[in-house]
């Protein structure tokens, strides 16, 4: 029984969504009412880094994306 549950739960924990786009990040941020600078402070990166993500010039790292999905 335990193994069956383990196999079922494996899909829950390993399921991946599509990567967050810069547009999606900007929409989530503005919906929350945060400025680009505020988001940068909240997650501990520079405003320029957030700008590059939103402009699509740099990919959002996986761990950061997971954090963004939780807070925005």
PDB file of N, CA and C in Angstrom:
ATOM      1  N   UNK A   1       0.825  -1.199   0.000  1.00  0.00           N
ATOM      2  CA  UNK A   1       0.000   0.000   0.000  1.00  0.00           C
ATOM      3  C   UNK A   1       0.865   1.257   0.000  1.00  0.00           C
ATOM      4  N   UNK A   2       1.890   1.270   0.817  1.00  0.00           N
ATOM      5  CA  UNK A   2       2.779   2.431   0.900  1.00  0.00           C
ATOM      6  C   UNK A   2       3.468   2.729  -0.415  1.00  0.00           C
ATOM      7  N   UNK A   3       3.875   1.678  -1.116  1.00  0.00           N
ATOM      8  CA  UNK A   3       4.545   1.885  -2.406  1.00  0.00           C
ATOM      9  C   UNK A   3       3.595   2.476  -3.435  1.00  0.00           C
ATOM     10  N   UNK A   4       2.349   2.028  -3.402  1.00  0.00           N
ATOM     11  CA  UNK A   4       1.362   2.539  -4.358  1.00  0.00           C
ATOM     12  C   UNK A   4       1.145   4.033  -4.142  1.00  0.00           C
ATOM     13  N   UNK A   5       1.022   4.444  -2.897  1.00  0.00           N
ATOM     14  CA  UNK A   5       0.868   5.868  -2.598  1.00  0.00           C
ATOM     15  C   UNK A   5       2.110   6.624  -3.020  1.00  0.00           C
ATOM     16  N   UNK A   6       3.263   6.061  -2.733  1.00  0.00           N
ATOM     17  CA  UNK A   6       4.514   6.699  -3.113  1.00  0.00           C
ATOM     18  C   UNK A   6       4.565   6.940  -4.617  1.00  0.00           C
ATOM     19  N   UNK A   7       4.159   5.934  -5.407  1.00  0.00           N
ATOM     20  CA  UNK A   7       4.153   6.089  -6.860  1.00  0.00           C
ATOM     21  C   UNK A   7       3.158   7.163  -7.300  1.00  0.00           C
ATOM     22  N   UNK A   8       2.021   7.214  -6.648  1.00  0.00           N
ATOM     23  CA  UNK A   8       1.015   8.231  -6.993  1.00  0.00           C
ATOM     24  C   UNK A   8       1.513   9.627  -6.644  1.00  0.00           C
ATOM     25  N   UNK A   9       2.129   9.761  -5.488  1.00  0.00           N
ATOM     26  CA  UNK A   9       2.592  11.080  -5.035  1.00  0.00           C
ATOM     27  C   UNK A   9       3.797  11.567  -5.827  1.00  0.00           C
ATOM     28  N   UNK A  10       4.550  10.641  -6.393  1.00  0.00           N
ATOM     29  CA  UNK A  10       5.725  11.031  -7.162  1.00  0.00           C
ATOM     30  C   UNK A  10       5.351  12.029  -8.256  1.00  0.00           C
ATOM     31  N   UNK A  11       4.231  11.809  -8.923  1.00  0.00           N
ATOM     32  CA  UNK A  11       3.783  12.726  -9.970  1.00  0.00           C
ATOM     33  C   UNK A  11       3.426  14.093  -9.435  1.00  0.00           C
ATOM     34  N   UNK A  12       2.925  14.143  -8.218  1.00  0.00           N
ATOM     35  CA  UNK A  12       2.561  15.424  -7.615  1.00  0.00           C
ATOM     36  C   UNK A  12       3.803  16.271  -7.380  1.00  0.00           C
ATOM     37  N   UNK A  13       4.840  15.648  -6.869  1.00  0.00           N
ATOM     38  CA  UNK A  13       6.042  16.401  -6.524  1.00  0.00           C
ATOM     39  C   UNK A  13       6.949  16.681  -7.700  1.00  0.00           C
ATOM     40  N   UNK A  14       6.874  15.883  -8.741  1.00  0.00           N
ATOM     41  CA  UNK A  14       7.779  16.093  -9.868  1.00  0.00           C
ATOM     42  C   UNK A  14       7.108  16.787 -11.048  1.00  0.00           C
ATOM     43  N   UNK A  15       5.809  17.011 -10.982  1.00  0.00           N
ATOM     44  CA  UNK A  15       5.112  17.662 -12.082  1.00  0.00           C
ATOM     45  C   UNK A  15       5.662  19.076 -12.251  1.00  0.00           C
ATOM     46  N   UNK A  16       5.978  19.427 -13.472  1.00  0.00           N
ATOM     47  CA  UNK A  16       6.534  20.743 -13.736  1.00  0.00           C
ATOM     48  C   UNK A  16       5.560  21.536 -14.593  1.00  0.00           C
ATOM     49  N   UNK A  17       5.438  22.800 -14.298  1.00  0.00           N
ATOM     50  CA  UNK A  17       4.600  23.663 -15.115  1.00  0.00           C
ATOM     51  C   UNK A  17       5.492  24.310 -16.174  1.00  0.00           C
ATOM     52  N   UNK A  18       4.868  25.007 -17.071  1.00  0.00           N
ATOM     53  CA  UNK A  18       5.632  25.733 -18.074  1.00  0.00           C
ATOM     54  C   UNK A  18       6.456  26.815 -17.379  1.00  0.00           C
ATOM     55  N   UNK A  19       7.636  27.121 -17.900  1.00  0.00           N
ATOM     56  CA  UNK A  19       8.446  28.183 -17.283  1.00  0.00           C
ATOM     57  C   UNK A  19       7.692  29.513 -17.292  1.00  0.00           C
ATOM     58  N   UNK A  20       7.889  30.286 -16.249  1.00  0.00           N
ATOM     59  CA  UNK A  20       7.256  31.592 -16.155  1.00  0.00           C
ATOM     60  C   UNK A  20       7.886  32.526 -17.191  1.00  0.00           C
ATOM     61  N   UNK A  21       7.064  33.206 -17.940  1.00  0.00           N
ATOM     62  CA  UNK A  21       7.562  34.165 -18.926  1.00  0.00           C
ATOM     63  C   UNK A  21       7.736  35.524 -18.266  1.00  0.00           C
ATOM     64  N   UNK A  22       8.470  36.394 -18.946  1.00  0.00           N
ATOM     65  CA  UNK A  22       8.642  37.753 -18.448  1.00  0.00           C
ATOM     66  C   UNK A  22       7.312  38.485 -18.354  1.00  0.00           C
ATOM     67  N   UNK A  23       6.449  38.261 -19.335  1.00  0.00           N
ATOM     68  CA  UNK A  23       5.137  38.895 -19.328  1.00  0.00           C
ATOM     69  C   UNK A  23       4.318  38.423 -18.130  1.00  0.00           C
ATOM     70  N   UNK A  24       4.348  37.125 -17.867  1.00  0.00           N
ATOM     71  CA  UNK A  24       3.619  36.587 -16.718  1.00  0.00           C
ATOM     72  C   UNK A  24       4.151  37.173 -15.418  1.00  0.00           C
ATOM     73  N   UNK A  25       5.470  37.294 -15.305  1.00  0.00           N
ATOM     74  CA  UNK A  25       6.068  37.890 -14.105  1.00  0.00           C
ATOM     75  C   UNK A  25       5.591  39.325 -13.929  1.00  0.00           C
ATOM     76  N   UNK A  26       5.631  40.105 -14.998  1.00  0.00           N
ATOM     77  CA  UNK A  26       5.197  41.501 -14.919  1.00  0.00           C
ATOM     78  C   UNK A  26       3.721  41.594 -14.527  1.00  0.00           C
ATOM     79  N   UNK A  27       2.887  40.756 -15.124  1.00  0.00           N
ATOM     80  CA  UNK A  27       1.454  40.776 -14.801  1.00  0.00           C
ATOM     81  C   UNK A  27       1.208  40.419 -13.346  1.00  0.00           C
ATOM     82  N   UNK A  28       1.885  39.401 -12.859  1.00  0.00           N
ATOM     83  CA  UNK A  28       1.718  39.009 -11.452  1.00  0.00           C
ATOM     84  C   UNK A  28       2.187  40.126 -10.515  1.00  0.00           C
ATOM     85  N   UNK A  29       3.322  40.717 -10.843  1.00  0.00           N
ATOM     86  CA  UNK A  29       3.878  41.786 -10.005  1.00  0.00           C
ATOM     87  C   UNK A  29       2.947  42.986  -9.955  1.00  0.00           C
ATOM     88  N   UNK A  30       2.467  43.422 -11.105  1.00  0.00           N
ATOM     89  CA  UNK A  30       1.612  44.614 -11.131  1.00  0.00           C
ATOM     90  C   UNK A  30       0.241  44.329 -10.524  1.00  0.00           C
ATOM     91  N   UNK A  31      -0.260  43.115 -10.684  1.00  0.00           N
ATOM     92  CA  UNK A  31      -1.530  42.744 -10.058  1.00  0.00           C
ATOM     93  C   UNK A  31      -1.429  42.849  -8.538  1.00  0.00           C
ATOM     94  N   UNK A  32      -0.262  42.540  -8.034  1.00  0.00           N
ATOM     95  CA  UNK A  32      -0.032  42.636  -6.585  1.00  0.00           C
ATOM     96  C   UNK A  32       0.202  44.080  -6.148  1.00  0.00           C
ATOM     97  N   UNK A  33       0.446  44.967  -7.108  1.00  0.00           N
ATOM     98  CA  UNK A  33       0.672  46.377  -6.787  1.00  0.00           C
ATOM     99  C   UNK A  33       2.116  46.692  -6.433  1.00  0.00           C
ATOM    100  N   UNK A  34       3.025  45.799  -6.783  1.00  0.00           N
ATOM    101  CA  UNK A  34       4.430  45.997  -6.460  1.00  0.00           C
ATOM    102  C   UNK A  34       5.162  46.633  -7.629  1.00  0.00           C
ATOM    103  N   UNK A  35       6.102  47.500  -7.294  1.00  0.00           N
ATOM    104  CA  UNK A  35       6.994  48.046  -8.306  1.00  0.00           C
ATOM    105  C   UNK A  35       8.082  47.022  -8.587  1.00  0.00           C
ATOM    106  N   UNK A  36       8.799  47.247  -9.656  1.00  0.00           N
ATOM    107  CA  UNK A  36       9.921  46.386  -9.989  1.00  0.00           C
ATOM    108  C   UNK A  36      10.940  46.417  -8.848  1.00  0.00           C
ATOM    109  N   UNK A  37      11.191  47.604  -8.303  1.00  0.00           N
ATOM    110  CA  UNK A  37      12.156  47.749  -7.199  1.00  0.00           C
ATOM    111  C   UNK A  37      11.688  47.003  -5.951  1.00  0.00           C
ATOM    112  N   UNK A  38      10.403  47.062  -5.660  1.00  0.00           N
ATOM    113  CA  UNK A  38       9.882  46.367  -4.471  1.00  0.00           C
ATOM    114  C   UNK A  38      10.073  44.862  -4.607  1.00  0.00           C
ATOM    115  N   UNK A  39       9.760  44.314  -5.779  1.00  0.00           N
ATOM    116  CA  UNK A  39       9.948  42.881  -5.993  1.00  0.00           C
ATOM    117  C   UNK A  39      11.416  42.513  -5.823  1.00  0.00           C
ATOM    118  N   UNK A  40      12.300  43.322  -6.385  1.00  0.00           N
ATOM    119  CA  UNK A  40      13.731  43.049  -6.273  1.00  0.00           C
ATOM    120  C   UNK A  40      14.168  42.975  -4.810  1.00  0.00           C
ATOM    121  N   UNK A  41      13.701  43.908  -4.004  1.00  0.00           N
ATOM    122  CA  UNK A  41      14.051  43.911  -2.578  1.00  0.00           C
ATOM    123  C   UNK A  41      13.485  42.677  -1.888  1.00  0.00           C
ATOM    124  N   UNK A  42      12.240  42.340  -2.192  1.00  0.00           N
ATOM    125  CA  UNK A  42      11.580  41.205  -1.538  1.00  0.00           C
ATOM    126  C   UNK A  42      12.300  39.882  -1.785  1.00  0.00           C
ATOM    127  N   UNK A  43      12.872  39.712  -2.981  1.00  0.00           N
ATOM    128  CA  UNK A  43      13.517  38.428  -3.279  1.00  0.00           C
ATOM    129  C   UNK A  43      15.045  38.516  -3.254  1.00  0.00           C
ATOM    130  N   UNK A  44      15.589  39.695  -2.962  1.00  0.00           N
ATOM    131  CA  UNK A  44      17.029  39.821  -2.773  1.00  0.00           C
ATOM    132  C   UNK A  44      17.867  39.839  -4.034  1.00  0.00           C
ATOM    133  N   UNK A  45      17.329  40.456  -5.089  1.00  0.00           N
ATOM    134  CA  UNK A  45      18.103  40.619  -6.326  1.00  0.00           C
ATOM    135  C   UNK A  45      18.074  42.092  -6.711  1.00  0.00           C
ATOM    136  N   UNK A  46      18.822  42.451  -7.727  1.00  0.00           N
ATOM    137  CA  UNK A  46      18.820  43.846  -8.172  1.00  0.00           C
ATOM    138  C   UNK A  46      17.598  44.126  -9.049  1.00  0.00           C
ATOM    139  N   UNK A  47      17.240  45.385  -9.124  1.00  0.00           N
ATOM    140  CA  UNK A  47      16.147  45.784 -10.005  1.00  0.00           C
ATOM    141  C   UNK A  47      16.468  45.465 -11.451  1.00  0.00           C
ATOM    142  N   UNK A  48      17.735  45.572 -11.802  1.00  0.00           N
ATOM    143  CA  UNK A  48      18.153  45.269 -13.164  1.00  0.00           C
ATOM    144  C   UNK A  48      17.909  43.791 -13.498  1.00  0.00           C
ATOM    145  N   UNK A  49      18.104  42.927 -12.526  1.00  0.00           N
ATOM    146  CA  UNK A  49      17.856  41.499 -12.739  1.00  0.00           C
ATOM    147  C   UNK A  49      16.379  41.249 -13.024  1.00  0.00           C
ATOM    148  N   UNK A  50      15.510  41.860 -12.229  1.00  0.00           N
ATOM    149  CA  UNK A  50      14.066  41.699 -12.453  1.00  0.00           C
ATOM    150  C   UNK A  50      13.700  42.255 -13.825  1.00  0.00           C
ATOM    151  N   UNK A  51      14.267  43.386 -14.186  1.00  0.00           N
ATOM    152  CA  UNK A  51      13.996  43.982 -15.498  1.00  0.00           C
ATOM    153  C   UNK A  51      14.395  43.016 -16.617  1.00  0.00           C
ATOM    154  N   UNK A  52      15.569  42.379 -16.490  1.00  0.00           N
ATOM    155  CA  UNK A  52      16.018  41.438 -17.520  1.00  0.00           C
ATOM    156  C   UNK A  52      15.076  40.245 -17.630  1.00  0.00           C
ATOM    157  N   UNK A  53      14.581  39.760 -16.485  1.00  0.00           N
ATOM    158  CA  UNK A  53      13.614  38.657 -16.529  1.00  0.00           C
ATOM    159  C   UNK A  53      12.350  39.090 -17.248  1.00  0.00           C
ATOM    160  N   UNK A  54      11.818  40.255 -16.866  1.00  0.00           N
ATOM    161  CA  UNK A  54      10.569  40.725 -17.467  1.00  0.00           C
ATOM    162  C   UNK A  54      10.719  41.034 -18.951  1.00  0.00           C
ATOM    163  N   UNK A  55      11.883  41.488 -19.350  1.00  0.00           N
ATOM    164  CA  UNK A  55      12.135  41.809 -20.755  1.00  0.00           C
ATOM    165  C   UNK A  55      12.461  40.559 -21.577  1.00  0.00           C
ATOM    166  N   UNK A  56      12.611  39.423 -20.915  1.00  0.00           N
ATOM    167  CA  UNK A  56      12.937  38.197 -21.617  1.00  0.00           C
ATOM    168  C   UNK A  56      14.395  38.089 -22.002  1.00  0.00           C
ATOM    169  N   UNK A  57      15.239  38.895 -21.396  1.00  0.00           N
ATOM    170  CA  UNK A  57      16.670  38.875 -21.722  1.00  0.00           C
ATOM    171  C   UNK A  57      17.444  37.837 -20.932  1.00  0.00           C
ATOM    172  N   UNK A  58      16.883  37.401 -19.818  1.00  0.00           N
ATOM    173  CA  UNK A  58      17.504  36.359 -19.000  1.00  0.00           C
ATOM    174  C   UNK A  58      16.415  35.413 -18.515  1.00  0.00           C
ATOM    175  N   UNK A  59      16.714  34.130 -18.456  1.00  0.00           N
ATOM    176  CA  UNK A  59      15.721  33.197 -17.913  1.00  0.00           C
ATOM    177  C   UNK A  59      15.631  33.341 -16.391  1.00  0.00           C
ATOM    178  N   UNK A  60      14.473  33.049 -15.850  1.00  0.00           N
ATOM    179  CA  UNK A  60      14.285  33.085 -14.401  1.00  0.00           C
ATOM    180  C   UNK A  60      14.761  31.744 -13.862  1.00  0.00           C
ATOM    181  N   UNK A  61      15.740  31.742 -12.947  1.00  0.00           N
ATOM    182  CA  UNK A  61      16.225  30.462 -12.400  1.00  0.00           C
ATOM    183  C   UNK A  61      15.098  29.685 -11.723  1.00  0.00           C
ATOM    184  N   UNK A  62      15.165  28.365 -11.809  1.00  0.00           N
ATOM    185  CA  UNK A  62      14.121  27.499 -11.262  1.00  0.00           C
ATOM    186  C   UNK A  62      13.734  27.791  -9.819  1.00  0.00           C
ATOM    187  N   UNK A  63      14.697  27.833  -8.887  1.00  0.00           N
ATOM    188  CA  UNK A  63      14.327  28.097  -7.493  1.00  0.00           C
ATOM    189  C   UNK A  63      13.675  29.476  -7.313  1.00  0.00           C
ATOM    190  N   UNK A  64      14.150  30.458  -8.065  1.00  0.00           N
ATOM    191  CA  UNK A  64      13.569  31.800  -7.983  1.00  0.00           C
ATOM    192  C   UNK A  64      12.160  31.796  -8.546  1.00  0.00           C
ATOM    193  N   UNK A  65      11.959  31.067  -9.625  1.00  0.00           N
ATOM    194  CA  UNK A  65      10.623  30.982 -10.217  1.00  0.00           C
ATOM    195  C   UNK A  65       9.631  30.372  -9.227  1.00  0.00           C
ATOM    196  N   UNK A  66      10.052  29.318  -8.537  1.00  0.00           N
ATOM    197  CA  UNK A  66       9.165  28.703  -7.541  1.00  0.00           C
ATOM    198  C   UNK A  66       8.825  29.699  -6.431  1.00  0.00           C
ATOM    199  N   UNK A  67       9.801  30.486  -5.997  1.00  0.00           N
ATOM    200  CA  UNK A  67       9.553  31.513  -4.988  1.00  0.00           C
ATOM    201  C   UNK A  67       8.573  32.555  -5.524  1.00  0.00           C
ATOM    202  N   UNK A  68       8.789  33.007  -6.744  1.00  0.00           N
ATOM    203  CA  UNK A  68       7.904  34.012  -7.343  1.00  0.00           C
ATOM    204  C   UNK A  68       6.473  33.504  -7.443  1.00  0.00           C
ATOM    205  N   UNK A  69       6.305  32.254  -7.827  1.00  0.00           N
ATOM    206  CA  UNK A  69       4.957  31.694  -7.932  1.00  0.00           C
ATOM    207  C   UNK A  69       4.269  31.650  -6.568  1.00  0.00           C
ATOM    208  N   UNK A  70       5.027  31.497  -5.514  1.00  0.00           N
ATOM    209  CA  UNK A  70       4.424  31.471  -4.171  1.00  0.00           C
ATOM    210  C   UNK A  70       4.053  32.854  -3.656  1.00  0.00           C
ATOM    211  N   UNK A  71       4.884  33.860  -3.955  1.00  0.00           N
ATOM    212  CA  UNK A  71       4.640  35.181  -3.371  1.00  0.00           C
ATOM    213  C   UNK A  71       3.816  36.104  -4.244  1.00  0.00           C
ATOM    214  N   UNK A  72       3.716  35.795  -5.529  1.00  0.00           N
ATOM    215  CA  UNK A  72       2.948  36.688  -6.414  1.00  0.00           C
ATOM    216  C   UNK A  72       1.636  36.054  -6.830  1.00  0.00           C
TER     217      UNK A  72
END
